[in-house]
mmCIF file of C-alpha atoms and ligand atoms in Angstrom:
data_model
loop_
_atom_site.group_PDB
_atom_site.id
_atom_site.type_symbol
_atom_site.label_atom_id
_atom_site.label_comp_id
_atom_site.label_asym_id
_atom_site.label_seq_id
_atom_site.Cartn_x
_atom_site.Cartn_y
_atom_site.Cartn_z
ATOM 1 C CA UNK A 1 -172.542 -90.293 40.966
ATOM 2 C CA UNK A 2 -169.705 -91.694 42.988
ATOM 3 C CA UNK A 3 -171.350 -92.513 46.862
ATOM 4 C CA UNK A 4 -169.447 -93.639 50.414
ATOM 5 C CA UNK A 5 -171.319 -94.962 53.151
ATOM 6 C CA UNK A 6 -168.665 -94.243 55.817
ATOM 7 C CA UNK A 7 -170.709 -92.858 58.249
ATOM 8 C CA UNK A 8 -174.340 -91.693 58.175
ATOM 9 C CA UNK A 9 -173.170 -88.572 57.554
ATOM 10 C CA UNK A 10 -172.424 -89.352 53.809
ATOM 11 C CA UNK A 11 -175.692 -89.267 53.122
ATOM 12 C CA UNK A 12 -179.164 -86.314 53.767
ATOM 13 C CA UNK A 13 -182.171 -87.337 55.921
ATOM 14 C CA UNK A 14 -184.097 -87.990 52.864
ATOM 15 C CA UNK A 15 -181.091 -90.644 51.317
ATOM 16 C CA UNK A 16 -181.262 -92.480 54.648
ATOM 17 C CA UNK A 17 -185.081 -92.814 54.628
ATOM 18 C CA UNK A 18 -184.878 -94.403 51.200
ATOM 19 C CA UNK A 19 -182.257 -96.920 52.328
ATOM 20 C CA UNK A 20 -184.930 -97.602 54.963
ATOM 21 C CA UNK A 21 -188.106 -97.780 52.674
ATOM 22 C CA UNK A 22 -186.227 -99.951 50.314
ATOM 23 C CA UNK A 23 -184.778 -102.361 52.673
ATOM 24 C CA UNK A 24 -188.446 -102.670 53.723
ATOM 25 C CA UNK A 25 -189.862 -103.116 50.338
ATOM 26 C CA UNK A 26 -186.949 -105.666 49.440
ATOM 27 C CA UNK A 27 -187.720 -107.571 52.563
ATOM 28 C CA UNK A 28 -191.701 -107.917 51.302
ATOM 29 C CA UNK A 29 -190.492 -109.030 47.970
ATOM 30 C CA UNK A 30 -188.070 -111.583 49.134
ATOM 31 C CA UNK A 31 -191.092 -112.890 50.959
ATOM 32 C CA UNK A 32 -193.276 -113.397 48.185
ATOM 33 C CA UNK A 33 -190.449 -114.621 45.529
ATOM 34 C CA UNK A 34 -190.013 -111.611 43.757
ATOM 35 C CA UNK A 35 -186.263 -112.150 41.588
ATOM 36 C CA UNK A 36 -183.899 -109.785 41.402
ATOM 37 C CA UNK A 37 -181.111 -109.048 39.225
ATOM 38 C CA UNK A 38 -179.897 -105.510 39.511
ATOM 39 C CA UNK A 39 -176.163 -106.400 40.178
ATOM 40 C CA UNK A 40 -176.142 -108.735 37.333
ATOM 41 C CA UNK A 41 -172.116 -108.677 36.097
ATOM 42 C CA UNK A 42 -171.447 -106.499 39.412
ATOM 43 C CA UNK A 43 -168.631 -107.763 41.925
ATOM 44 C CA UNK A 44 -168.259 -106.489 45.784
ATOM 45 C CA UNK A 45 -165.539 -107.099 47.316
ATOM 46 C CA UNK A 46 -165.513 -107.840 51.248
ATOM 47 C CA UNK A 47 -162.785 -106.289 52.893
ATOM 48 C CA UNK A 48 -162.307 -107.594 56.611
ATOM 49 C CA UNK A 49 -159.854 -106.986 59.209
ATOM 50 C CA UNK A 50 -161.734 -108.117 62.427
ATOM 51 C CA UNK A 51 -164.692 -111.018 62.351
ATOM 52 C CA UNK A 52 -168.114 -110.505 61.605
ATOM 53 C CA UNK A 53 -170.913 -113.217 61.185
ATOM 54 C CA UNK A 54 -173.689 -111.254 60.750
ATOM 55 C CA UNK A 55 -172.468 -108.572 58.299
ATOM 56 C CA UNK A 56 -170.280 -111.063 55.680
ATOM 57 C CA UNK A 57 -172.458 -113.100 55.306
ATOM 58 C CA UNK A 58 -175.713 -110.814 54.935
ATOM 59 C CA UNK A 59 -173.582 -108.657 52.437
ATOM 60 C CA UNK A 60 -172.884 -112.139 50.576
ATOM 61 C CA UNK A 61 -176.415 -113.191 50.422
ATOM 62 C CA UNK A 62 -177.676 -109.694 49.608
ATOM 63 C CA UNK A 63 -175.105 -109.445 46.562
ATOM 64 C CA UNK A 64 -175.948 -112.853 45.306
ATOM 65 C CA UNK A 65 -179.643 -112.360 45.776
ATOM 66 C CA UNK A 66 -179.331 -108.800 43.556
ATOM 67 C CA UNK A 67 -177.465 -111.572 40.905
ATOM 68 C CA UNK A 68 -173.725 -110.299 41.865
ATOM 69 C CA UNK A 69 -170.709 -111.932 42.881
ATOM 70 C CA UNK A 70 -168.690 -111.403 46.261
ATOM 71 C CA UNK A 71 -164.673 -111.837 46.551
ATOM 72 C CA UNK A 72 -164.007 -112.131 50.461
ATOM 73 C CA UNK A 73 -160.858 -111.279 51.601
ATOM 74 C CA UNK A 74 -159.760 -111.275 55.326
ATOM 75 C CA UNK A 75 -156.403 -109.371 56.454
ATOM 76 C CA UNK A 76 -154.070 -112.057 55.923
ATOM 77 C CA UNK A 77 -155.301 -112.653 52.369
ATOM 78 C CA UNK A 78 -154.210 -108.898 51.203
ATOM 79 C CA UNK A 79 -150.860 -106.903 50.301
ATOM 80 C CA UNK A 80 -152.058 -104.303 53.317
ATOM 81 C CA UNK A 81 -150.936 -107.127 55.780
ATOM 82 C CA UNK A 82 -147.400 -106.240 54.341
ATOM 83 C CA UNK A 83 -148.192 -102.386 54.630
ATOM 84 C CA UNK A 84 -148.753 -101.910 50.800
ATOM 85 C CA UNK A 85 -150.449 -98.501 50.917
ATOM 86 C CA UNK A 86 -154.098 -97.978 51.283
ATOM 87 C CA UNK A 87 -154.169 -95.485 48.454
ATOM 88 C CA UNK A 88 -152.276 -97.894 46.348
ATOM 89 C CA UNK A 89 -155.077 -100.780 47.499
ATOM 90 C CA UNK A 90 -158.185 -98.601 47.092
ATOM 91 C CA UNK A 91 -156.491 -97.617 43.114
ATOM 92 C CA UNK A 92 -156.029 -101.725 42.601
ATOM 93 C CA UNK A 93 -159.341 -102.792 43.731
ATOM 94 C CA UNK A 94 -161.353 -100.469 42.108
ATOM 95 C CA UNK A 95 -160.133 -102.075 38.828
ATOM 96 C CA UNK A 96 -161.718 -105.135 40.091
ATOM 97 C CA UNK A 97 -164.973 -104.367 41.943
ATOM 98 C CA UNK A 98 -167.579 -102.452 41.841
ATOM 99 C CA UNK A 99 -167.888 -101.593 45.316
ATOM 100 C CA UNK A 100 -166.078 -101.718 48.466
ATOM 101 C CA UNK A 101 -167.336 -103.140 52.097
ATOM 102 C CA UNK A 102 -164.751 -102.676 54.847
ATOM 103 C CA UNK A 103 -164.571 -103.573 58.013
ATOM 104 C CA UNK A 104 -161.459 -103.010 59.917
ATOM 105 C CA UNK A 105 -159.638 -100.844 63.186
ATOM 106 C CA UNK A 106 -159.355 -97.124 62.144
ATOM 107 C CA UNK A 107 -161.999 -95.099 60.256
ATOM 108 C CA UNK A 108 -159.054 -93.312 58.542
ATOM 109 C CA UNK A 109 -158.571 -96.523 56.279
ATOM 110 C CA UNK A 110 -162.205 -96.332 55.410
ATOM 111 C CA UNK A 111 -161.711 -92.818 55.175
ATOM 112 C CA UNK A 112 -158.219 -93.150 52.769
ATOM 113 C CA UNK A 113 -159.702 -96.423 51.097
ATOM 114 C CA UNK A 114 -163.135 -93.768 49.983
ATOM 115 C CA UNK A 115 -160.454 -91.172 49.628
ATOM 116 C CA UNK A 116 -158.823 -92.350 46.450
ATOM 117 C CA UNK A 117 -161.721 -95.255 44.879
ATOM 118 C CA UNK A 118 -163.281 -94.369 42.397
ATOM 119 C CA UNK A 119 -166.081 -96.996 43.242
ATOM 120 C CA UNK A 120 -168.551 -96.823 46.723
ATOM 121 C CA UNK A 121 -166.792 -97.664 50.013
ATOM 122 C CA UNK A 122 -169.054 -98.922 52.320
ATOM 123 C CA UNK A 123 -168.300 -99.010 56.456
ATOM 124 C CA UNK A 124 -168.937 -102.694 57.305
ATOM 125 C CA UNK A 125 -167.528 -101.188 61.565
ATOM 126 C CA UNK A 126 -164.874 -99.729 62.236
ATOM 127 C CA UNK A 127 -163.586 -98.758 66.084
ATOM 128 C CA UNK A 128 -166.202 -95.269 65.913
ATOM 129 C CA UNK A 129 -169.237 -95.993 63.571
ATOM 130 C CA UNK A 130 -171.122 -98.882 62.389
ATOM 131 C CA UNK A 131 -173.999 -97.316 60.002
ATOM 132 C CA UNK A 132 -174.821 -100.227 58.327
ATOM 133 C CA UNK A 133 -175.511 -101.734 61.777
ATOM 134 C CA UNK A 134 -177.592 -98.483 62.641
ATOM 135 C CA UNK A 135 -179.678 -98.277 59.184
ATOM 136 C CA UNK A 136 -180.915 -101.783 59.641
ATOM 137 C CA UNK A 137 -181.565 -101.413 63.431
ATOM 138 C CA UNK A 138 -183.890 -98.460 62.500
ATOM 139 C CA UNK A 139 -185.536 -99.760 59.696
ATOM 140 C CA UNK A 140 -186.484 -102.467 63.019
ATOM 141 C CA UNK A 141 -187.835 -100.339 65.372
ATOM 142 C CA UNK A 142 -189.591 -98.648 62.544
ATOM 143 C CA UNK A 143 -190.948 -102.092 62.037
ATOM 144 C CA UNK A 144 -191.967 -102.545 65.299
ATOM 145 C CA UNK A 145 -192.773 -99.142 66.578
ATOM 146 C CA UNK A 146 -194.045 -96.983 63.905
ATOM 147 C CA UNK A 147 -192.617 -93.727 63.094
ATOM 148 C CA UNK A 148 -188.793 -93.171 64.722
ATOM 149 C CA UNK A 149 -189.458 -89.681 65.486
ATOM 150 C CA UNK A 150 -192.116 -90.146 67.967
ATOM 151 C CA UNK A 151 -189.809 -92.441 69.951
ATOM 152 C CA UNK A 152 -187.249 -92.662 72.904
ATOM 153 C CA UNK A 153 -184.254 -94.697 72.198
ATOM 154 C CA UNK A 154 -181.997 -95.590 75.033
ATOM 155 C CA UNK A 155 -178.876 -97.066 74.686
ATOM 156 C CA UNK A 156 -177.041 -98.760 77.920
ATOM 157 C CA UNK A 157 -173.457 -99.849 78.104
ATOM 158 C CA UNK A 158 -170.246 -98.582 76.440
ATOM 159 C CA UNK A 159 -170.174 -95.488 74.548
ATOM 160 C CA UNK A 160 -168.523 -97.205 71.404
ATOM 161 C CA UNK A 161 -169.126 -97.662 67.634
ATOM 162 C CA UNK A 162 -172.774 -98.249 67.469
ATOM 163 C CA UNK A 163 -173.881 -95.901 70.270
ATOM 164 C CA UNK A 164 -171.925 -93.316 67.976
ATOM 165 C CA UNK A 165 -173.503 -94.286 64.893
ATOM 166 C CA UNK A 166 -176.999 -93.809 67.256
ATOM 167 C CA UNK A 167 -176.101 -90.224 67.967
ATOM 168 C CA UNK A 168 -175.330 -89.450 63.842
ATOM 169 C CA UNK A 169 -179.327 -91.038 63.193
ATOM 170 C CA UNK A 170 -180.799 -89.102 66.293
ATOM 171 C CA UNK A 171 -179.061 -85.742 65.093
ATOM 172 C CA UNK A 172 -180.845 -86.574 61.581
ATOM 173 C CA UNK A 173 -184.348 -88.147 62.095
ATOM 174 C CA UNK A 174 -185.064 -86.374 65.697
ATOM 175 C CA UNK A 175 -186.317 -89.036 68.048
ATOM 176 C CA UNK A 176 -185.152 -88.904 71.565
ATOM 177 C CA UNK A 177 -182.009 -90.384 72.602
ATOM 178 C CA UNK A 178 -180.441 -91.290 76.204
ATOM 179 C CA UNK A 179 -177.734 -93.204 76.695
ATOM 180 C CA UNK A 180 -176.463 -94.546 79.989
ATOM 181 C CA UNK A 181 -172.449 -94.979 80.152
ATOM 182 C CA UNK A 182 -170.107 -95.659 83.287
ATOM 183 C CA UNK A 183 -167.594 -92.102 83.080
ATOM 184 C CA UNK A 184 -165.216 -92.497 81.265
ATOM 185 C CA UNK A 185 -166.749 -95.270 78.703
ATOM 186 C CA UNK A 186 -168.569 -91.718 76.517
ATOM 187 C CA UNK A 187 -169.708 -92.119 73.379
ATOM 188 C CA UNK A 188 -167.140 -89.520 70.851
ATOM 189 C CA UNK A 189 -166.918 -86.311 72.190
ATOM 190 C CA UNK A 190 -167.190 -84.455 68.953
ATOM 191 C CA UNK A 191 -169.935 -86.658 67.355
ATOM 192 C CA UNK A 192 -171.857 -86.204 70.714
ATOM 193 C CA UNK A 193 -171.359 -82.419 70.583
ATOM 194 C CA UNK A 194 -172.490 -82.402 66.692
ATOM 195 C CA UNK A 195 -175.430 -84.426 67.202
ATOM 196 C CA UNK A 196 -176.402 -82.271 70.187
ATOM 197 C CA UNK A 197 -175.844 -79.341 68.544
ATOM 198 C CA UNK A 198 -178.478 -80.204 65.147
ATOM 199 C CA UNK A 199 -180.719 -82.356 66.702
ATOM 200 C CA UNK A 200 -184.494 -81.153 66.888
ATOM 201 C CA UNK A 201 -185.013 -83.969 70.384
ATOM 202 C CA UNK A 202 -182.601 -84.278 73.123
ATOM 203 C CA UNK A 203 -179.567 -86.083 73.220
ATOM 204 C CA UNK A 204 -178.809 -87.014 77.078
ATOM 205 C CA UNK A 205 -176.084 -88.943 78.046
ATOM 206 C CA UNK A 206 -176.785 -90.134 82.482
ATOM 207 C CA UNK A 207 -174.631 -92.598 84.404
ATOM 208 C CA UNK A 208 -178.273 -94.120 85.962
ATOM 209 C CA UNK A 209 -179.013 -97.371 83.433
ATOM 210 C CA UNK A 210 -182.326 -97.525 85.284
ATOM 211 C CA UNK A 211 -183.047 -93.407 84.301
ATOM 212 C CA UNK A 212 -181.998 -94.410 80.734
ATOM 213 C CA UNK A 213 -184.596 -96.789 80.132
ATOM 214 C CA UNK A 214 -187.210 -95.587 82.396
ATOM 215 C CA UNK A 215 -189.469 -93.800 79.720
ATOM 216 C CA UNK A 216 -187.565 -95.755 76.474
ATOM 217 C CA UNK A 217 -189.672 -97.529 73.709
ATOM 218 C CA UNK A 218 -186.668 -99.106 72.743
ATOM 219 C CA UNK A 219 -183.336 -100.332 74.926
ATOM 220 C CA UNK A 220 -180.250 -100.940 73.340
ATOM 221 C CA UNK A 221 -177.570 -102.644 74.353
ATOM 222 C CA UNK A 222 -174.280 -103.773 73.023
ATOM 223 C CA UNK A 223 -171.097 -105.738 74.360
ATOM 224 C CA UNK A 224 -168.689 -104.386 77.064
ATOM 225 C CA UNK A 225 -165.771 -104.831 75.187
ATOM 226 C CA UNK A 226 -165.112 -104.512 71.680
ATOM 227 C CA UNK A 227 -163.336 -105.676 68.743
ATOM 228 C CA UNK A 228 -160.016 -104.377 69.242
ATOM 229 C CA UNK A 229 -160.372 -104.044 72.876
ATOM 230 C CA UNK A 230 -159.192 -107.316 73.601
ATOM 231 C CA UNK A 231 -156.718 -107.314 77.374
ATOM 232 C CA UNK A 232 -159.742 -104.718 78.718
ATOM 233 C CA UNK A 233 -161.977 -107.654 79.774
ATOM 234 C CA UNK A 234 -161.388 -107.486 83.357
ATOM 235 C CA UNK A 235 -161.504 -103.319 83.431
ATOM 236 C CA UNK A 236 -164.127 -103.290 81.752
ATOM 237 C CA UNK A 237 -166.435 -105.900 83.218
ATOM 238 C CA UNK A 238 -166.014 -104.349 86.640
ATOM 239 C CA UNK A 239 -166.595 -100.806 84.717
ATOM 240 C CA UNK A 240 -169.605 -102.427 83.598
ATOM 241 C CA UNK A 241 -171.137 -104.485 85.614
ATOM 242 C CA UNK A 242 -173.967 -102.000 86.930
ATOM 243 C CA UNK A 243 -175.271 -101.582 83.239
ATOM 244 C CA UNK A 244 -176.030 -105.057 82.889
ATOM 245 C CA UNK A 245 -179.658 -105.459 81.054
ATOM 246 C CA UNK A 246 -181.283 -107.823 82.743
ATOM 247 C CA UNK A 247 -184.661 -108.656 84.443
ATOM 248 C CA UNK A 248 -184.642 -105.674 87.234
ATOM 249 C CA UNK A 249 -183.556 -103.031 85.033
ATOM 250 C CA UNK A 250 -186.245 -104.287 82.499
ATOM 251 C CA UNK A 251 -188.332 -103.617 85.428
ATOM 252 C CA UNK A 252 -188.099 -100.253 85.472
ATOM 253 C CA UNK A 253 -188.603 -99.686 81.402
ATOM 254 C CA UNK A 254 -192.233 -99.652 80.373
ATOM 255 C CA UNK A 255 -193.705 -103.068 79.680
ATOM 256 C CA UNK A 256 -194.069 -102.372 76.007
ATOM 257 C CA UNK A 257 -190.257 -101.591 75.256
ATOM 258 C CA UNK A 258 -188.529 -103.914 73.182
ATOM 259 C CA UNK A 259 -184.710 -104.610 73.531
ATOM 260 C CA UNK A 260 -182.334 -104.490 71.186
ATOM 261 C CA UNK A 261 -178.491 -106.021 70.515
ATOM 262 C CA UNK A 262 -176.515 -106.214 67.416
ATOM 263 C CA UNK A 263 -174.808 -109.261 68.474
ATOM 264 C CA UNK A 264 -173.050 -111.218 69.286
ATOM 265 C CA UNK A 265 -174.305 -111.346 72.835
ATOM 266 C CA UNK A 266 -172.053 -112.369 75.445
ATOM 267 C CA UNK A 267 -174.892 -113.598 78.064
ATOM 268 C CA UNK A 268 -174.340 -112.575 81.385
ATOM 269 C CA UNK A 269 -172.690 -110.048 80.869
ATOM 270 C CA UNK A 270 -173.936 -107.006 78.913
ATOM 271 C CA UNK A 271 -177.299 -109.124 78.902
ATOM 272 C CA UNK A 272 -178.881 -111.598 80.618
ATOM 273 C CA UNK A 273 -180.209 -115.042 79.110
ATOM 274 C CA UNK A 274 -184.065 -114.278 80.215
ATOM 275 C CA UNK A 275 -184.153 -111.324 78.804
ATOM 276 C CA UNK A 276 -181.728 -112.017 75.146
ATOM 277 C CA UNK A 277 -184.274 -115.485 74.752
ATOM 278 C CA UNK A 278 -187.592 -112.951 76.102
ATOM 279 C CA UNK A 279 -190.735 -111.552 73.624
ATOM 280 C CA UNK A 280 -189.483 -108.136 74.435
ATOM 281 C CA UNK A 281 -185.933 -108.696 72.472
ATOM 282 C CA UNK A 282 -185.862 -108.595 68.919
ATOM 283 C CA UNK A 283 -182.119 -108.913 68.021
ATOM 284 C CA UNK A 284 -182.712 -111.476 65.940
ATOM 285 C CA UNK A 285 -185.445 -109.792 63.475
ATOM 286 C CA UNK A 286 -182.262 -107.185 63.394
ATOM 287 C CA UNK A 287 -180.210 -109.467 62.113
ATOM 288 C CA UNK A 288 -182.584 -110.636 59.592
ATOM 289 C CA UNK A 289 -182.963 -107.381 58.299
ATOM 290 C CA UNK A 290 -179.331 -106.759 57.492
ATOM 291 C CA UNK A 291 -179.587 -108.498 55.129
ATOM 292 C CA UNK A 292 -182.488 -106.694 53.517
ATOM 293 C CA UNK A 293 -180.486 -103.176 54.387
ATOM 294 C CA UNK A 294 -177.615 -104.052 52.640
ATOM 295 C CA UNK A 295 -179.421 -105.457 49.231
ATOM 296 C CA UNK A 296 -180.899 -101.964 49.442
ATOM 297 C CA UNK A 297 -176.977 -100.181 50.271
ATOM 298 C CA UNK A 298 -175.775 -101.939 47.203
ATOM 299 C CA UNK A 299 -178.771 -101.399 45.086
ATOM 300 C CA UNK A 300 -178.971 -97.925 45.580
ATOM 301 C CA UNK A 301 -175.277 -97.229 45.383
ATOM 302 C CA UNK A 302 -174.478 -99.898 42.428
ATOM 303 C CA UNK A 303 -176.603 -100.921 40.312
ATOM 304 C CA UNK A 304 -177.244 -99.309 37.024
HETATM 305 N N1 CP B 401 -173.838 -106.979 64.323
HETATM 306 C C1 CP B 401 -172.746 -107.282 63.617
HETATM 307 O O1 CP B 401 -172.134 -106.428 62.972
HETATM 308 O O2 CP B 401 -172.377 -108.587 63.707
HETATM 309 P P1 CP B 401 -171.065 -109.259 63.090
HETATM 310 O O3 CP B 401 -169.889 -108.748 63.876
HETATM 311 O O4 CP B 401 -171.273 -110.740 63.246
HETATM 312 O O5 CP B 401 -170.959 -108.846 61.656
HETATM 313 N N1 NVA B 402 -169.255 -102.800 69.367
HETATM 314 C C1 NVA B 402 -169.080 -104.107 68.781
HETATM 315 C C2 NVA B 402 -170.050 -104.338 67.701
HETATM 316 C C3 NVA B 402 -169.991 -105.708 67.064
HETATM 317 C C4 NVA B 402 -170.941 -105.869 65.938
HETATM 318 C C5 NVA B 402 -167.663 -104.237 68.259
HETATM 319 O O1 NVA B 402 -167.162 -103.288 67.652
HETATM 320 O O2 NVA B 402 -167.054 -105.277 68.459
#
């Protein structure tokens, strides 16, 4: 049956989990040598309109460590760059591949792309989710503090993509979420007011960074300003600047929280040095396990 991952809505409670147990069991048998060849004769083709480190290449490994192939191609290598219509690019492609990962400005392209393939589209970011990002950052936590349910999850900065994404997963596995945003930086309105709405645990939004994290097991934080955003530097650091996670806010968090950031990092800003090189942050163990989420996205939605 024909799947999109364009937000975690696409998928029930129970889908998500699996995408989480599987990443996990994929990341055991990567460490003990275990070959895989599901996607064997499969192609995915990468779809990117803003940079990414982190998620090309981790799709890229994952599809050639499931034995598939990857065909990259970046805005100025595509017909869409000379607005040749999505539906007409989604109806091309799918001749080609055998799944889609896009990363690019509106979620309506992900949305139109999904709308007429007849193979997966898969939301690499766009400017309001990044579930991708958001699967692998739970199957972390889960990693590193048992069961997500039990747990408070703060988030501190800008109320963009991946805060978003944060609200979809608390409305769906019911752990307790706060997130701290300078007004008039809010995460979505409407995906705030849906996840409130079916949630089983709060979903608090404060303006106090130092509230936010004061009970959290986990801290999240992401950068100020985002792809897309570029020219709102300035605004934006001075919106900003009180949200900064750093040492004295860390202060205030129980000792045992760990701190997490889907980098890039931008130090000093959003995050200090001490605390992005400290025990307590584990961004990098999330960007390890990207790469075992998505071998378990394209497994699950494409191999046979
Ligand atoms: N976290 C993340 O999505 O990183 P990239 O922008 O490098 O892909
Ligand atoms: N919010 C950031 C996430 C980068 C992975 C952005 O959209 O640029």
């Amino acid at each position: 049956m024909l799947r999109h991952l364009r937000s975690l809505q696409d998928f029930t409670k129970e889908e998500l989990n699996r995408f989480i147990e599987r990443a996990i069991e994929l990341k055991h048998e990567r460490q003990v040598g275990v070959q895989h060849h599901q996607l064997v004769g499969k192609t995915v083709g990468l779809i990117f309109e803003k940079p990414s480190t982190r998620t090309r290449v981790s799709f890229e490994v994952a599809t050639y460590g499931l034995g598939g192939q990857v065909i990259f191609l970046s805005s100025k290598d595509t017909q869409l760059a000379r607005s040749e219509p999505l539906k007409d690019m989604a109806r091309v492609m799918d001749r080609y591949v055998d799944a889609m990962v896009v990363r690019t400005f509106g979620q309506e392209v992900v949305d139109e792309l999904a709308h007429y393939s007849s193979v997966p589209v898969i939301n690499a970011l766009t400017n309001l989710h990044h579930p991708c990002q958001i699967l692998s950052d739970m199957m972390t936590v889960i990693e590193k503090k048992g069961p997500i349910e039990n747990l408070k999850i703060a988030w501190v900065g800008d109320g963009n993509n991946v805060a978003n994404s944060w609200i979809q997963a608390a409305e769906f596995f019911g752990f307790e979420l706060i997130l701290a945003c300078p007004e008039g930086y809010d995460p979505h309105p409407d995906i705030l007011h849906k996840g409130r709405s079916n949630a089983s645990k709060p979903i608090v939004l404060v303006r106090s960074p130092q509230q936010a994290v004061a009970e959290a097991d986990v801290i999240n934080v992401d950068v100020w300003t985002s792809m897309g955003q570029e020219g709102q530097e300035d605004t934006r650091l001075a919106a900003f600047r009180a949200f900064q996670v750093n040492s004295a806010l860390l202060a205030k968090a129980p000792a045992s929280a760990i701190v997490m950031h889907c980098l890039p990092a931008h130090r000093g800003e959003e995050i200090t040095e001490k605390v992005l090189e400290s025990k307590q942050c584990v961004a990098f163990d999330q960007a390890e396990n990207k790469m075992h989420m998505h071998k378990a996205i394209l497994e699950l939605l494409i191999a046979t």
